[in-house]
mmCIF file of C-alpha atoms in Angstrom:
data_model
loop_
_atom_site.group_PDB
_atom_site.id
_atom_site.type_symbol
_atom_site.label_atom_id
_atom_site.label_comp_id
_atom_site.label_asym_id
_atom_site.label_seq_id
_atom_site.Cartn_x
_atom_site.Cartn_y
_atom_site.Cartn_z
ATOM 1 C CA LEU A 1 -0.077 0.036 0.021
ATOM 2 C CA THR A 2 3.023 2.354 0.698
ATOM 3 C CA ALA A 3 4.374 1.646 -2.609
ATOM 4 C CA ALA A 4 1.205 2.406 -4.389
ATOM 5 C CA ALA A 5 0.965 5.662 -2.420
ATOM 6 C CA ILE A 6 4.391 6.703 -3.371
ATOM 7 C CA ALA A 7 3.665 5.816 -7.107
ATOM 8 C CA GLY A 8 0.548 7.736 -6.914
ATOM 9 C CA ILE A 9 2.304 10.930 -5.595
ATOM 10 C CA LEU A 10 5.067 10.561 -8.428
ATOM 11 C CA TYR A 11 2.428 10.262 -11.220
ATOM 12 C CA SER A 12 0.222 13.007 -9.636
ATOM 13 C CA LEU A 13 3.425 15.435 -10.447
ATOM 14 C CA LEU A 14 2.562 14.982 -14.122
ATOM 15 C CA HIS A 15 -0.906 16.443 -13.379
ATOM 16 C CA ALA A 16 0.494 19.123 -11.062
ATOM 17 C CA PHE A 17 3.111 20.381 -13.633
ATOM 18 C CA ALA A 18 0.513 20.543 -16.416
ATOM 19 C CA SER A 19 -2.308 22.115 -14.356
ATOM 20 C CA ILE A 20 -0.417 24.431 -11.966
ATOM 21 C CA THR A 21 2.718 25.360 -13.710
ATOM 22 C CA LEU A 22 1.632 25.378 -17.087
ATOM 23 C CA LYS A 23 -1.809 26.423 -16.101
ATOM 24 C CA ALA A 24 -3.536 23.689 -18.418
ATOM 25 C CA ASP A 25 -7.308 22.934 -17.919
ATOM 26 C CA GLN A 26 -7.398 20.484 -15.120
ATOM 27 C CA ILE A 27 -10.192 18.380 -16.768
ATOM 28 C CA ILE A 28 -8.270 17.832 -19.900
ATOM 29 C CA SER A 29 -5.014 17.300 -18.112
ATOM 30 C CA GLY A 30 -6.583 14.800 -15.608
ATOM 31 C CA THR A 31 -8.705 12.836 -18.440
ATOM 32 C CA ALA A 32 -5.257 12.562 -20.455
ATOM 33 C CA ILE A 33 -3.394 11.377 -17.496
ATOM 34 C CA ASN A 34 -6.334 8.836 -16.667
ATOM 35 C CA MET A 35 -6.242 7.264 -20.005
ATOM 36 C CA LEU A 36 -2.282 7.166 -19.859
ATOM 37 C CA ALA A 37 -2.252 5.312 -16.691
ATOM 38 C CA ALA A 38 -4.575 2.394 -17.854
ATOM 39 C CA ALA A 39 -2.297 1.798 -20.725
ATOM 40 C CA LEU A 40 1.017 2.490 -19.139
ATOM 41 C CA THR A 41 0.621 0.306 -16.146
ATOM 42 C CA VAL A 42 -0.286 -2.537 -18.189
ATOM 43 C CA TYR A 43 2.640 -1.985 -20.346
ATOM 44 C CA ALA A 44 5.097 -1.775 -17.394
ATOM 45 C CA ALA A 45 3.582 -5.119 -16.207
ATOM 46 C CA ARG A 46 4.083 -6.773 -19.197
ATOM 47 C CA SER A 47 7.549 -5.436 -19.623
ATOM 48 C CA ILE A 48 8.560 -6.216 -16.214
ATOM 49 C CA LEU A 49 6.755 -9.450 -15.426
ATOM 50 C CA GLY A 50 5.638 -10.671 -18.688
ATOM 51 C CA SER A 51 1.853 -10.523 -18.339
ATOM 52 C CA GLY A 52 -0.908 -7.904 -17.828
ATOM 53 C CA ASN A 53 -2.713 -9.915 -15.639
ATOM 54 C CA ILE A 54 -0.908 -10.181 -12.349
ATOM 55 C CA ARG A 55 -2.128 -12.240 -9.088
ATOM 56 C CA VAL A 56 -1.754 -10.014 -6.074
ATOM 57 C CA ASN A 57 -1.635 -11.481 -2.493
ATOM 58 C CA GLY A 58 -4.774 -10.182 -0.630
ATOM 59 C CA ILE A 59 -5.299 -9.301 2.915
ATOM 60 C CA ILE A 60 -6.910 -11.813 5.342
ATOM 61 C CA ARG A 61 -9.842 -10.787 7.042
ATOM 62 C CA SER A 62 -10.355 -11.193 10.751
ATOM 63 C CA ASP A 63 -12.569 -10.354 13.489
ATOM 64 C CA ILE A 64 -11.983 -6.990 15.522
ATOM 65 C CA PRO A 65 -11.484 -8.373 19.219
ATOM 66 C CA GLY A 66 -14.178 -7.321 21.656
ATOM 67 C CA LEU A 67 -16.193 -5.134 18.989
ATOM 68 C CA VAL A 68 -17.131 -8.243 17.318
ATOM 69 C CA LYS A 69 -19.442 -9.111 20.300
ATOM 70 C CA ILE A 70 -21.701 -6.140 20.172
ATOM 71 C CA PRO A 71 -25.218 -7.213 19.446
ATOM 72 C CA LEU A 72 -26.083 -6.735 15.844
ATOM 73 C CA LEU A 73 -23.602 -4.198 14.920
ATOM 74 C CA GLY A 74 -20.685 -6.487 15.799
ATOM 75 C CA LYS A 75 -21.546 -9.163 13.191
ATOM 76 C CA LEU A 76 -22.610 -6.605 10.785
ATOM 77 C CA PHE A 77 -19.327 -4.217 10.853
ATOM 78 C CA PHE A 78 -16.646 -5.899 12.767
ATOM 79 C CA ALA A 79 -16.612 -9.566 11.745
ATOM 80 C CA GLU A 80 -14.483 -10.607 8.952
ATOM 81 C CA SER A 81 -13.391 -7.100 8.215
ATOM 82 C CA TYR A 82 -10.361 -5.654 6.462
ATOM 83 C CA TRP A 83 -8.014 -3.634 8.395
ATOM 84 C CA SER A 84 -7.838 -1.455 5.393
ATOM 85 C CA THR A 85 -11.333 -0.341 5.917
ATOM 86 C CA TRP A 86 -10.192 1.107 9.231
ATOM 87 C CA LEU A 87 -7.422 2.715 7.665
ATOM 88 C CA VAL A 88 -9.419 4.524 5.255
ATOM 89 C CA LEU A 89 -11.559 5.731 7.912
ATOM 90 C CA LEU A 90 -8.761 6.891 10.024
ATOM 91 C CA ILE A 91 -7.604 8.850 6.871
ATOM 92 C CA LEU A 92 -11.343 10.298 6.511
ATOM 93 C CA LEU A 93 -10.969 11.482 10.148
ATOM 94 C CA LEU A 94 -7.544 13.210 9.671
ATOM 95 C CA SER A 95 -8.705 14.590 6.591
ATOM 96 C CA TRP A 96 -11.714 16.278 8.247
ATOM 97 C CA PHE A 97 -9.470 17.564 11.034
ATOM 98 C CA LEU A 98 -6.575 19.004 8.702
ATOM 99 C CA LEU A 99 -9.681 20.751 6.377
ATOM 100 C CA TYR A 100 -11.709 22.108 9.160
ATOM 101 C CA LYS A 101 -9.375 22.495 12.286
ATOM 102 C CA THR A 102 -6.075 23.550 11.171
ATOM 103 C CA SER A 103 -4.751 26.914 9.571
ATOM 104 C CA PHE A 104 -3.011 24.879 6.907
ATOM 105 C CA GLY A 105 -6.408 23.289 5.777
ATOM 106 C CA LEU A 106 -8.265 26.650 5.673
ATOM 107 C CA ARG A 107 -5.922 28.128 3.261
ATOM 108 C CA ALA A 108 -8.108 28.798 0.161
ATOM 109 C CA CYS A 109 -5.576 28.357 -2.194
ATOM 110 C CA GLY A 110 -8.170 27.065 -5.044
ATOM 111 C CA GLU A 111 -10.790 29.629 -4.487
ATOM 112 C CA HIS A 112 -9.018 32.794 -3.279
ATOM 113 C CA PRO A 113 -5.200 32.468 -3.995
ATOM 114 C CA SER A 114 -4.692 36.125 -4.085
ATOM 115 C CA ALA A 115 -5.723 36.375 -0.350
ATOM 116 C CA VAL A 116 -3.570 33.554 0.646
ATOM 117 C CA ALA A 117 -0.439 35.083 -1.313
ATOM 118 C CA SER A 118 -0.832 38.210 0.399
ATOM 119 C CA ALA A 119 -0.265 36.586 3.714
ATOM 120 C CA GLY A 120 3.199 35.519 2.497
ATOM 121 C CA ILE A 121 1.896 31.807 1.721
ATOM 122 C CA SER A 122 3.289 30.028 -1.231
ATOM 123 C CA VAL A 123 -0.050 29.139 -3.324
ATOM 124 C CA HIS A 124 2.170 27.299 -5.769
ATOM 125 C CA LYS A 125 3.462 24.825 -2.991
ATOM 126 C CA MET A 126 0.245 24.472 -1.413
ATOM 127 C CA ARG A 127 -1.270 23.325 -4.868
ATOM 128 C CA TYR A 128 1.370 21.015 -5.450
ATOM 129 C CA PHE A 129 1.091 19.554 -1.945
ATOM 130 C CA ALA A 130 -2.723 19.200 -2.557
ATOM 131 C CA VAL A 131 -2.231 17.218 -5.948
ATOM 132 C CA CYS A 132 0.462 15.098 -4.646
ATOM 133 C CA ALA A 133 -1.779 14.256 -1.575
ATOM 134 C CA SER A 134 -4.838 13.262 -3.910
ATOM 135 C CA GLY A 135 -2.172 11.011 -6.117
ATOM 136 C CA ALA A 136 -1.415 9.281 -2.896
ATOM 137 C CA LEU A 137 -5.045 8.765 -1.822
ATOM 138 C CA ALA A 138 -5.707 7.662 -5.460
ATOM 139 C CA GLY A 139 -2.872 5.064 -5.619
ATOM 140 C CA LEU A 140 -3.685 3.969 -2.006
ATOM 141 C CA GLY A 141 -7.402 3.459 -3.404
ATOM 142 C CA GLY A 142 -6.302 1.145 -6.151
ATOM 143 C CA ALA A 143 -3.989 -0.836 -4.085
ATOM 144 C CA VAL A 144 -6.837 -1.510 -1.580
ATOM 145 C CA ILE A 145 -9.020 -2.721 -4.545
ATOM 146 C CA LEU A 146 -6.261 -5.209 -5.337
ATOM 147 C CA VAL A 147 -5.616 -6.449 -1.882
ATOM 148 C CA THR A 148 -9.394 -6.881 -0.948
ATOM 149 C CA TYR A 149 -11.711 -8.408 -3.414
ATOM 150 C CA SER A 150 -10.013 -8.131 -6.753
ATOM 151 C CA GLY A 151 -6.853 -10.111 -6.114
ATOM 152 C CA GLU A 152 -5.645 -9.444 -9.693
ATOM 153 C CA PHE A 153 -4.100 -6.232 -11.360
ATOM 154 C CA ASN A 154 -5.265 -6.037 -15.161
ATOM 155 C CA GLY A 155 -5.066 -2.247 -15.661
ATOM 156 C CA SER A 156 -8.744 -1.670 -14.689
ATOM 157 C CA VAL A 157 -10.669 -0.781 -11.636
ATOM 158 C CA ASP A 158 -14.039 -1.385 -13.029
ATOM 159 C CA GLY A 159 -15.133 2.372 -13.065
ATOM 160 C CA LEU A 160 -14.759 2.711 -9.284
ATOM 161 C CA GLY A 161 -12.414 5.827 -10.009
ATOM 162 C CA PHE A 162 -15.357 7.498 -11.615
ATOM 163 C CA LEU A 163 -17.480 6.239 -8.944
ATOM 164 C CA ALA A 164 -15.255 8.030 -6.478
ATOM 165 C CA LEU A 165 -15.715 11.298 -8.345
ATOM 166 C CA ALA A 166 -19.593 10.851 -8.393
ATOM 167 C CA ALA A 167 -19.223 10.370 -4.258
ATOM 168 C CA LEU A 168 -17.293 13.572 -4.269
ATOM 169 C CA ILE A 169 -20.053 15.432 -6.176
ATOM 170 C CA PHE A 170 -22.853 13.897 -4.248
ATOM 171 C CA GLY A 171 -20.886 14.584 -1.114
ATOM 172 C CA GLN A 172 -20.582 18.204 -1.712
ATOM 173 C CA TRP A 173 -16.833 18.225 -1.390
ATOM 174 C CA LYS A 174 -17.183 17.446 2.369
ATOM 175 C CA PRO A 175 -15.316 14.618 4.106
ATOM 176 C CA LEU A 176 -18.422 13.515 6.072
ATOM 177 C CA GLY A 177 -20.614 13.946 3.060
ATOM 178 C CA ILE A 178 -18.302 11.800 0.960
ATOM 179 C CA LEU A 179 -18.469 9.183 3.621
ATOM 180 C CA GLY A 180 -22.200 9.045 3.418
ATOM 181 C CA ALA A 181 -22.143 8.931 -0.143
ATOM 182 C CA THR A 182 -19.797 6.104 -0.535
ATOM 183 C CA PHE A 183 -21.688 4.104 1.848
ATOM 184 C CA PHE A 184 -24.651 4.777 -0.208
ATOM 185 C CA PHE A 185 -23.024 3.749 -3.500
ATOM 186 C CA GLY A 186 -21.264 0.978 -1.894
ATOM 187 C CA PHE A 187 -24.731 -0.501 -0.716
ATOM 188 C CA ALA A 188 -26.233 0.215 -3.892
ATOM 189 C CA ARG A 189 -23.657 -1.669 -5.955
ATOM 190 C CA THR A 190 -23.711 -4.546 -3.629
ATOM 191 C CA VAL A 191 -27.365 -4.872 -4.109
ATOM 192 C CA ALA A 192 -26.833 -4.857 -7.883
ATOM 193 C CA ASN A 193 -24.395 -7.506 -7.585
ATOM 194 C CA VAL A 194 -26.525 -9.766 -5.360
ATOM 195 C CA SER A 195 -29.869 -8.834 -6.894
ATOM 196 C CA GLN A 196 -30.153 -12.054 -8.800
ATOM 197 C CA VAL A 197 -30.200 -14.334 -5.797
ATOM 198 C CA ILE A 198 -32.616 -12.220 -3.966
ATOM 199 C CA PRO A 199 -36.251 -13.295 -5.158
ATOM 200 C CA SER A 200 -37.922 -9.636 -4.613
ATOM 201 C CA LEU A 201 -34.916 -8.067 -6.591
ATOM 202 C CA SER A 202 -34.508 -10.608 -9.269
ATOM 203 C CA VAL A 203 -37.412 -9.229 -11.277
ATOM 204 C CA ILE A 204 -35.481 -5.866 -11.638
ATOM 205 C CA PRO A 205 -32.991 -5.801 -14.356
ATOM 206 C CA PRO A 206 -29.397 -5.601 -12.935
ATOM 207 C CA ILE A 207 -28.571 -2.957 -15.076
ATOM 208 C CA TRP A 208 -30.924 -0.699 -13.686
ATOM 209 C CA LEU A 209 -29.702 -1.308 -10.123
ATOM 210 C CA LYS A 210 -25.950 -0.480 -11.282
ATOM 211 C CA ILE A 211 -27.041 2.923 -13.125
ATOM 212 C CA PHE A 212 -29.189 3.889 -10.026
ATOM 213 C CA PRO A 213 -26.381 5.532 -7.696
ATOM 214 C CA TYR A 214 -25.041 7.472 -11.037
ATOM 215 C CA ALA A 215 -28.671 8.625 -11.748
ATOM 216 C CA VAL A 216 -28.983 9.890 -8.342
ATOM 217 C CA THR A 217 -25.518 11.653 -8.453
ATOM 218 C CA LEU A 218 -26.846 13.554 -11.736
ATOM 219 C CA ILE A 219 -30.082 14.481 -9.749
ATOM 220 C CA ALA A 220 -28.037 15.929 -6.909
ATOM 221 C CA LEU A 221 -25.774 17.770 -9.105
ATOM 222 C CA VAL A 222 -28.545 19.351 -10.760
ATOM 223 C CA LEU A 223 -30.281 20.092 -7.090
ATOM 224 C CA PHE A 224 -27.314 21.522 -5.722
ATOM 225 C CA SER A 225 -25.363 22.998 -8.610
ATOM 226 C CA LYS A 226 -26.082 26.626 -7.181
ATOM 227 C CA HIS A 227 -24.153 25.897 -4.220
#
């Protein structure tokens, strides 16, 4: 996971250089770099290991001592869980604290850079730090997919990167809102995957259930676009 985060930081420097130093459009730069990543990683895997499909040793799920005995919630949240889940929740709490409780997080280098610059703070360095942090988290997210339920690298994350963007929009760019959005999307995605073995849901075409979170995101974007 550490190696993936470091690789994410190094790769995100391409986006930082294009969008911050060269002042390129962030969406165009991000889209191009995202497309490059899919091809570059598969090419590197084939060049180094001889195959674009690589099996990865996964994390062993385990019960959380003590907490697993909590009535109802224990079996639901703390039985057979990945330790990576709790790592991600810890990162979420640290992000919330950094953004809302420290002067470092409250610097508006995106929306009001001139005000930050007038205080003697390097907007350039702050923006580079933000992009590198996002790269680290993106790399970590991809690694978590591999070591939990995927178990194999093949150059694709099944659209979960775009689902993360949808969760960001649906959560209104706030850590706790994003947490709620990801729980909602995760639940909806799970229901879609198991719908065919649940009699009451088997009558609904699976594709409808799979597009449901995205449709809700578009509706939320329309409703909250003025904010």
